[in-house]
Each structure stands twice: as C-alpha cells, then as structure tokens.
Backbone as XML, in Angstrom:
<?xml version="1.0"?>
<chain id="A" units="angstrom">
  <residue number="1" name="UNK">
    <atom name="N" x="1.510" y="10.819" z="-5.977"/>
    <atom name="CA" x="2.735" y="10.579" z="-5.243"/>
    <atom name="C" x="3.107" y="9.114" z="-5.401"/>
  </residue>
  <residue number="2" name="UNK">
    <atom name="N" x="4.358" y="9.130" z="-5.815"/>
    <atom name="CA" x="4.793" y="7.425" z="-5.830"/>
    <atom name="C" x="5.879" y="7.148" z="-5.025"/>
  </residue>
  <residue number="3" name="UNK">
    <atom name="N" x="5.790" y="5.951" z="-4.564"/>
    <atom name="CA" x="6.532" y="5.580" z="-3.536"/>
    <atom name="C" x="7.336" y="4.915" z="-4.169"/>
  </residue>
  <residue number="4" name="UNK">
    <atom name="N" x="9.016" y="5.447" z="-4.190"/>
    <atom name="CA" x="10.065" y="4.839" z="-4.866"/>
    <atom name="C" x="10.489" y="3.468" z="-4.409"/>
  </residue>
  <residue number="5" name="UNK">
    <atom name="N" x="10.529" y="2.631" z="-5.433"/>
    <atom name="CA" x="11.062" y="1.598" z="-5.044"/>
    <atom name="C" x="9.676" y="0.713" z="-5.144"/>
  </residue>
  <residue number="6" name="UNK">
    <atom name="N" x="8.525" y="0.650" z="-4.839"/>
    <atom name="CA" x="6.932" y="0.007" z="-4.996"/>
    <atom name="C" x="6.025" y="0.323" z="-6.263"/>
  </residue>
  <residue number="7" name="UNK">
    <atom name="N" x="7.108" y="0.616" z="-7.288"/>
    <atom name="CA" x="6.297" y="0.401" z="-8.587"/>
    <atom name="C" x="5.947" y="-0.196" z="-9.315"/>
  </residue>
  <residue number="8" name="UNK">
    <atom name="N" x="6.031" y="-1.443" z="-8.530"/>
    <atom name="CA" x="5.809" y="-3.171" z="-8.829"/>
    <atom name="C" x="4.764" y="-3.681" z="-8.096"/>
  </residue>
  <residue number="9" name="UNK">
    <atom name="N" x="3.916" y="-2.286" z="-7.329"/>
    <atom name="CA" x="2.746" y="-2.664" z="-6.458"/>
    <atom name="C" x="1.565" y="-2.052" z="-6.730"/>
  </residue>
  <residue number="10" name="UNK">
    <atom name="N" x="1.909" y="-1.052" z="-7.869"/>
    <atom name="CA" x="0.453" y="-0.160" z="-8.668"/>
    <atom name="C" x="-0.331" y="-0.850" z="-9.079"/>
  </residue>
  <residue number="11" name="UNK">
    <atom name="N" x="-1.428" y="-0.859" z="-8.710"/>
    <atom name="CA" x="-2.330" y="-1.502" z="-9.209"/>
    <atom name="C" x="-3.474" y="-0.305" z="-9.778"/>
  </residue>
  <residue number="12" name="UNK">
    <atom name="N" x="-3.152" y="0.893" z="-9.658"/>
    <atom name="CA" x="-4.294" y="1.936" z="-10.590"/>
    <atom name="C" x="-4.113" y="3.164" z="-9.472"/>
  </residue>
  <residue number="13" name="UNK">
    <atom name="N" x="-5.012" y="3.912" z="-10.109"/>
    <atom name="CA" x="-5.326" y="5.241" z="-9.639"/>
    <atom name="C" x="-6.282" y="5.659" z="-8.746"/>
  </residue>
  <residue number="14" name="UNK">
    <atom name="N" x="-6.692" y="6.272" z="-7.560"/>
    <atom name="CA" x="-8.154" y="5.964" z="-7.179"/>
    <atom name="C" x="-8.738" y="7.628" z="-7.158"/>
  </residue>
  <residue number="15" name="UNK">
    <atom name="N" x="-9.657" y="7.690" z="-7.630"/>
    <atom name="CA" x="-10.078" y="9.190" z="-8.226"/>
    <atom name="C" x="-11.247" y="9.328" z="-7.032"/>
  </residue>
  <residue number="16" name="UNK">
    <atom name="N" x="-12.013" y="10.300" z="-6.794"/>
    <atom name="CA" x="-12.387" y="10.871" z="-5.626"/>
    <atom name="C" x="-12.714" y="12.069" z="-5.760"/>
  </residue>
  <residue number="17" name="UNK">
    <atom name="N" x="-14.106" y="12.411" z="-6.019"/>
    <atom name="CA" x="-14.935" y="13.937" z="-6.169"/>
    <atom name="C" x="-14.508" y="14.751" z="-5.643"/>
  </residue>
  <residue number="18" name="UNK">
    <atom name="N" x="-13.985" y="15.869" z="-6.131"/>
    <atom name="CA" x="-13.591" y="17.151" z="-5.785"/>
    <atom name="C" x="-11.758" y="17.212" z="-5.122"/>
  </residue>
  <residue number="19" name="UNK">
    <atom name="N" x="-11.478" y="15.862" z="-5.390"/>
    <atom name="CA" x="-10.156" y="15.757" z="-4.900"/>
    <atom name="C" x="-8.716" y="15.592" z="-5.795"/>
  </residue>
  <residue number="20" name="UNK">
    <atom name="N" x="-7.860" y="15.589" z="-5.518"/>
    <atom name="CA" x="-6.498" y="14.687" z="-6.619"/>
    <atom name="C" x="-6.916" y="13.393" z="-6.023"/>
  </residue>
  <residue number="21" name="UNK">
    <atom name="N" x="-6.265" y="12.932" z="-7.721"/>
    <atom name="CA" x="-6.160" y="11.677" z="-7.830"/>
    <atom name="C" x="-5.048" y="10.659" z="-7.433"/>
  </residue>
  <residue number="22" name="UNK">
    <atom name="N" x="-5.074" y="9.647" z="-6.659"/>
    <atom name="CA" x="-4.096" y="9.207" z="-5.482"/>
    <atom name="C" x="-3.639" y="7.934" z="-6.462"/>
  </residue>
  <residue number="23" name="UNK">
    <atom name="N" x="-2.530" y="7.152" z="-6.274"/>
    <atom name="CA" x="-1.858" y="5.850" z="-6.671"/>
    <atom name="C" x="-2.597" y="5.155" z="-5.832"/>
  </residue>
  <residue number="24" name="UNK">
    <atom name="N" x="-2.929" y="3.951" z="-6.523"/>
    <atom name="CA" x="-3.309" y="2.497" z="-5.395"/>
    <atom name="C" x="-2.508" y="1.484" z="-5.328"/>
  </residue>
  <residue number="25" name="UNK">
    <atom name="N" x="-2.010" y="1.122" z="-4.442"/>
    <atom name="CA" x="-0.919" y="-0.081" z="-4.446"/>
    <atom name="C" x="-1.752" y="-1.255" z="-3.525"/>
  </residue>
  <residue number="26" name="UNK">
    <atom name="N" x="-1.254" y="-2.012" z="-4.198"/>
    <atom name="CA" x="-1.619" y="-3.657" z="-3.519"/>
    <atom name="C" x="-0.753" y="-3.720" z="-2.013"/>
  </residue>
  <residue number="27" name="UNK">
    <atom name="N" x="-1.438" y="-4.098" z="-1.516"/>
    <atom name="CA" x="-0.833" y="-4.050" z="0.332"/>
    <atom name="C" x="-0.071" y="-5.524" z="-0.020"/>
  </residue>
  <residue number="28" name="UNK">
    <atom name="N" x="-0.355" y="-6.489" z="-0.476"/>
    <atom name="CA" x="0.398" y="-7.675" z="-0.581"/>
    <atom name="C" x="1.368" y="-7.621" z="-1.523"/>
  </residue>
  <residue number="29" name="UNK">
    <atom name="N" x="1.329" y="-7.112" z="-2.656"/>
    <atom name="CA" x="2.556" y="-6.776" z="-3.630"/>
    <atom name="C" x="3.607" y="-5.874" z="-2.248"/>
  </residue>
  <residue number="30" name="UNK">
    <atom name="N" x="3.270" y="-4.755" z="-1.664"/>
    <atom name="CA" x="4.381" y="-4.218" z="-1.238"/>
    <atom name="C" x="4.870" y="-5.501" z="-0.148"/>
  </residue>
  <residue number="31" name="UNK">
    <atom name="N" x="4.109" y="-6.189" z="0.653"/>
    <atom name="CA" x="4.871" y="-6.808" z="1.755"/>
    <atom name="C" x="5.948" y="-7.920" z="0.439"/>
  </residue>
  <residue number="32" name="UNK">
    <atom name="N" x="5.248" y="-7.889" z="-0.626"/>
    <atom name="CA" x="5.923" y="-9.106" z="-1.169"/>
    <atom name="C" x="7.411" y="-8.302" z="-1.594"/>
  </residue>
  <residue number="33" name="UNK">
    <atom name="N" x="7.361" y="-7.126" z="-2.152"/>
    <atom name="CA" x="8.611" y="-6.866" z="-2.658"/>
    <atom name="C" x="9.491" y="-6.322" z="-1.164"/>
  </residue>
  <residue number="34" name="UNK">
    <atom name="N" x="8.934" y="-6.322" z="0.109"/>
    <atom name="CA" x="9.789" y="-6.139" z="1.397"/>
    <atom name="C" x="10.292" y="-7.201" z="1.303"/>
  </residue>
  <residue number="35" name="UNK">
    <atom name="N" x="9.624" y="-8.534" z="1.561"/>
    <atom name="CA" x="10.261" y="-9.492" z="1.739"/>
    <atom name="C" x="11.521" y="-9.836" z="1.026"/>
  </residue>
  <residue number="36" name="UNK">
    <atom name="N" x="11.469" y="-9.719" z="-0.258"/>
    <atom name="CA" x="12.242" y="-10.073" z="-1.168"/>
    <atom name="C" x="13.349" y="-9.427" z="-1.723"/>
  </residue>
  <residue number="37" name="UNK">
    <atom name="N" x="12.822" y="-8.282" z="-1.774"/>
    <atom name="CA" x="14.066" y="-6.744" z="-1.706"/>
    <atom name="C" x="15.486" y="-6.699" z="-0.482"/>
  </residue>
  <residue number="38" name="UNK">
    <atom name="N" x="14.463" y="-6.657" z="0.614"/>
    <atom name="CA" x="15.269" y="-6.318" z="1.737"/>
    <atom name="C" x="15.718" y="-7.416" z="2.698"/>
  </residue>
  <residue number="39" name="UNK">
    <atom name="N" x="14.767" y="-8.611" z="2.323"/>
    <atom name="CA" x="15.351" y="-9.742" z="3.288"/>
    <atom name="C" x="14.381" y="-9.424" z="4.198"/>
  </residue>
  <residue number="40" name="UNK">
    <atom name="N" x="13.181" y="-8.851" z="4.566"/>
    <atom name="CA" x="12.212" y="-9.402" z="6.151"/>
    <atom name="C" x="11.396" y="-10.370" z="5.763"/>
  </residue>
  <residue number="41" name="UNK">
    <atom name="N" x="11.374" y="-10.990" z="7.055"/>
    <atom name="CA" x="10.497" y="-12.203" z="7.236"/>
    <atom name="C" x="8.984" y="-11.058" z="6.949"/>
  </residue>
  <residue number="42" name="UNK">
    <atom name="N" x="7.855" y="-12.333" z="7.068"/>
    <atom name="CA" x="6.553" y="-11.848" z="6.694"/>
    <atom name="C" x="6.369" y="-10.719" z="7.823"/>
  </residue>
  <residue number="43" name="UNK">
    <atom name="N" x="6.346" y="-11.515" z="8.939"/>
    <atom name="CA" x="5.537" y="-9.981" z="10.016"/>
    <atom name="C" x="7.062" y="-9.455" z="10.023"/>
  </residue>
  <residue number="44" name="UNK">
    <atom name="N" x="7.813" y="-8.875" z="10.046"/>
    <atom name="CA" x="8.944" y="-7.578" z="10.129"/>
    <atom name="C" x="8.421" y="-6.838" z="8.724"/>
  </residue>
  <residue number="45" name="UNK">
    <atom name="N" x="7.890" y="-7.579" z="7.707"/>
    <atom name="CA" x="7.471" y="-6.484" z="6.474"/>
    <atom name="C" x="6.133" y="-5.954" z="6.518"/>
  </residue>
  <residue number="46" name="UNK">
    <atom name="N" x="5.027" y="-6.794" z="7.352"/>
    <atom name="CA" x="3.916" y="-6.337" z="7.679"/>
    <atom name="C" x="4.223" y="-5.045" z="8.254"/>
  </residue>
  <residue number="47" name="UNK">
    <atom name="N" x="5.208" y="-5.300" z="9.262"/>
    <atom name="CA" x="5.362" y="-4.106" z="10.457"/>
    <atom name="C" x="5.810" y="-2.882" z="10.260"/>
  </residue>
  <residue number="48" name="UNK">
    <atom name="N" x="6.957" y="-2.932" z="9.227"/>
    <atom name="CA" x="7.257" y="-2.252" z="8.442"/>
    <atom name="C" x="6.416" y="-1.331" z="7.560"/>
  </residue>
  <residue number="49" name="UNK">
    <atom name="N" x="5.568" y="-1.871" z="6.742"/>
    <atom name="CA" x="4.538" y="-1.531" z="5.585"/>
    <atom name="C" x="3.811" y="-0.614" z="7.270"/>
  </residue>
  <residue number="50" name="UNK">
    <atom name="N" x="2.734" y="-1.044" z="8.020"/>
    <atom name="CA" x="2.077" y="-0.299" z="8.873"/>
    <atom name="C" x="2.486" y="0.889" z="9.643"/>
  </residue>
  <residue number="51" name="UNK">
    <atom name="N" x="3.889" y="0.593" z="9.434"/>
    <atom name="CA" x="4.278" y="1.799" z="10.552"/>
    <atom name="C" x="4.978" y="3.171" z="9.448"/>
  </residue>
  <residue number="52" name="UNK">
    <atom name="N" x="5.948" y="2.444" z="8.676"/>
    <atom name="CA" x="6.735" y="3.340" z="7.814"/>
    <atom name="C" x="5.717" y="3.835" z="6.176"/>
  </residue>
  <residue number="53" name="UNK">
    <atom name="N" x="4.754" y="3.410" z="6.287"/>
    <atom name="CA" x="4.351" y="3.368" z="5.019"/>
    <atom name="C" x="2.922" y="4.147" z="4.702"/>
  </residue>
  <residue number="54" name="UNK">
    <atom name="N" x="2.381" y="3.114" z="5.448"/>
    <atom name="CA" x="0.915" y="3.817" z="5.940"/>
    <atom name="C" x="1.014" y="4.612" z="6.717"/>
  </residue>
  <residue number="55" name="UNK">
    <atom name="N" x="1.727" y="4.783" z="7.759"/>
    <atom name="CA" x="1.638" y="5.791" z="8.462"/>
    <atom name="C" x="2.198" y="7.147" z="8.518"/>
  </residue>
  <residue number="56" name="UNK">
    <atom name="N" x="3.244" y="7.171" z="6.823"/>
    <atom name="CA" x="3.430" y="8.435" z="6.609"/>
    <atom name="C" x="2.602" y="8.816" z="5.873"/>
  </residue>
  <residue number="57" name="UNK">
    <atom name="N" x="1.852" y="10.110" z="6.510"/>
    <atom name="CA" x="1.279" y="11.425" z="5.914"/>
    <atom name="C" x="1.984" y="12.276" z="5.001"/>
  </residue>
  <residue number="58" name="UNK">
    <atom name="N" x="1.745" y="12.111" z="3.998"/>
    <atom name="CA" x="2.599" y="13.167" z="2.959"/>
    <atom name="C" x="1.888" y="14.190" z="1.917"/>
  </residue>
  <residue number="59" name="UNK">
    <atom name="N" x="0.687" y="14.227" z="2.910"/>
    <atom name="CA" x="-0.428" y="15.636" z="2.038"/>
    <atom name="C" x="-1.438" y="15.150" z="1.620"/>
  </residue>
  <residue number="60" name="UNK">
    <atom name="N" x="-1.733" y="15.771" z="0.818"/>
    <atom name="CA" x="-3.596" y="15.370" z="0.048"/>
    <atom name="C" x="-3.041" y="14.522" z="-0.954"/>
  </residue>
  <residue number="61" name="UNK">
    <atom name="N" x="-2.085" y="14.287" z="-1.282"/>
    <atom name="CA" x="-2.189" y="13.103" z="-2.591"/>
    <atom name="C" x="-1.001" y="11.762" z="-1.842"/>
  </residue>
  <residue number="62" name="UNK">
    <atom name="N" x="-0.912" y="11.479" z="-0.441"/>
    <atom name="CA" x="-0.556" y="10.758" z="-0.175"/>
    <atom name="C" x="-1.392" y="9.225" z="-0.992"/>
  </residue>
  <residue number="63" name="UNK">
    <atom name="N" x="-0.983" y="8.369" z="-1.159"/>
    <atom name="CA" x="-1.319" y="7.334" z="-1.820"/>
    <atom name="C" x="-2.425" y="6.441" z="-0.730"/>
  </residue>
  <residue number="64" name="UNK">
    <atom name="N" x="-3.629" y="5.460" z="-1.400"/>
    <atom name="CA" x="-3.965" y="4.684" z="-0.750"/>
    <atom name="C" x="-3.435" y="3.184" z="-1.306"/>
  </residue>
  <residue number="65" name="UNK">
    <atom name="N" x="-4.063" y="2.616" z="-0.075"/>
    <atom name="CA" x="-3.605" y="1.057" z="-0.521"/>
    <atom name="C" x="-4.595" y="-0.043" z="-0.114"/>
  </residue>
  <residue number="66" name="UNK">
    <atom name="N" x="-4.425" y="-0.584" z="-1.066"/>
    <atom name="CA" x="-5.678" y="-1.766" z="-1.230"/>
    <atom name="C" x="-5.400" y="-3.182" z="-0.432"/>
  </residue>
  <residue number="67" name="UNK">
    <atom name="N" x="-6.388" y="-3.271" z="-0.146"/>
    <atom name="CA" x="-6.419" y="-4.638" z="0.726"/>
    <atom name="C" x="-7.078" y="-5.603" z="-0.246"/>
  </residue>
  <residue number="68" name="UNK">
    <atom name="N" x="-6.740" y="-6.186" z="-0.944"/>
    <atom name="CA" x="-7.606" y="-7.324" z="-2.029"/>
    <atom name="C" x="-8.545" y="-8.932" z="-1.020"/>
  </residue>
  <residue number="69" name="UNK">
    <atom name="N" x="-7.837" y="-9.157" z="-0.267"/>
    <atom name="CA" x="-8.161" y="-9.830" z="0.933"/>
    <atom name="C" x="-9.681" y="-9.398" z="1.369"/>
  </residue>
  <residue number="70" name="UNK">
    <atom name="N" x="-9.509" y="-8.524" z="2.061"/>
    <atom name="CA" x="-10.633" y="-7.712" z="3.064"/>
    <atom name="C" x="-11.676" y="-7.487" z="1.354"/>
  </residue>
  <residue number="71" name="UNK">
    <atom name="N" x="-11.530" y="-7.009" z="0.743"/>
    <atom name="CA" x="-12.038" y="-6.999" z="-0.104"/>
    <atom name="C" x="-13.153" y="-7.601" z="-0.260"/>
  </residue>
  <residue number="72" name="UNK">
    <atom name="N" x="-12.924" y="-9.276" z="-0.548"/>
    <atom name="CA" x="-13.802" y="-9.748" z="-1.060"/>
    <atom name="C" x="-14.940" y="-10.971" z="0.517"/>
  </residue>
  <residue number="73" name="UNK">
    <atom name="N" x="-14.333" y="-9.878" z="1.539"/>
    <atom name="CA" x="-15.295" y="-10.579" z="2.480"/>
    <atom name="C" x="-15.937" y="-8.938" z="2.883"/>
  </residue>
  <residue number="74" name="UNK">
    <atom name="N" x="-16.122" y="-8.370" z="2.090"/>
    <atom name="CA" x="-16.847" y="-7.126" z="2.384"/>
    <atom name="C" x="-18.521" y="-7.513" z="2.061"/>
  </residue>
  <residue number="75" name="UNK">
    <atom name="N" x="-19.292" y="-7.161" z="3.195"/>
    <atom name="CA" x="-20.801" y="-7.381" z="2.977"/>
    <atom name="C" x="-21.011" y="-6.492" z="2.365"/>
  </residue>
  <residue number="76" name="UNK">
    <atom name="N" x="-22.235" y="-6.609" z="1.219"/>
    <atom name="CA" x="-22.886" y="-5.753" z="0.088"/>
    <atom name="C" x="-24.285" y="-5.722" z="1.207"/>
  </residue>
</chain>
C-alpha cells in the first residue's frame, strides 16, 4: 500500500514471515515533505503524521514507518 503523495519517503520494503510485504517510509522524510508541501510548522506535521497517518488502519498491508532516530539509541 502506498501512500499518495509520500513517495519521497520510501525508504524499502519490510518483509515479515508468513505475511505481505509492507512499504517503509522514513517518519522524518514524511514530516519533512508536510512541512514543505502543505505549509505546517514542525509540531502541526508531527500531529498530523500521528493522528492521520499512523493512525489509519488500512488492512494487513497497511505500511510501517521507521523511526531512524529511535533507531540508533536502541540497546542490543
């Protein structure tokens, strides 16, 4: 499933045993193309992205999205 208009935020595919395979988008690419697309300040596109984005459910191949941030303070 791709989210029209955030195809400037793919960053790959994320595959998953026994499942479809989902789009991964960069959580900072999309706030970046809110900002810039539509005119919101940083938190109105944060708020945006959390509520309208992530929080639509659109089936088993709804898309995930990457946090690159959180990422790399993840304990091994």
């Amino acid at each position: 499933m791709v989210i029209n208009g955030f195809e400037g935020a793919i960053i790959g595919v994320a595959r998953r045993y026994g499942q479809p395979d989902l789009i991964a988008y960069d959580i900072e690419k999309i706030i970046e193309i809110l900002i810039n697309r539509d005119n919101m300040r940083h938190e109105e596109a944060i708020e945006y992205f959390e509520y309208n984005i992530v929080g639509a459910w659109i089936g088993e191949t709804t898309p995930c999205f990457i946090d690159r941030e959180k990422h790399n303070n993840v304990k091994q």
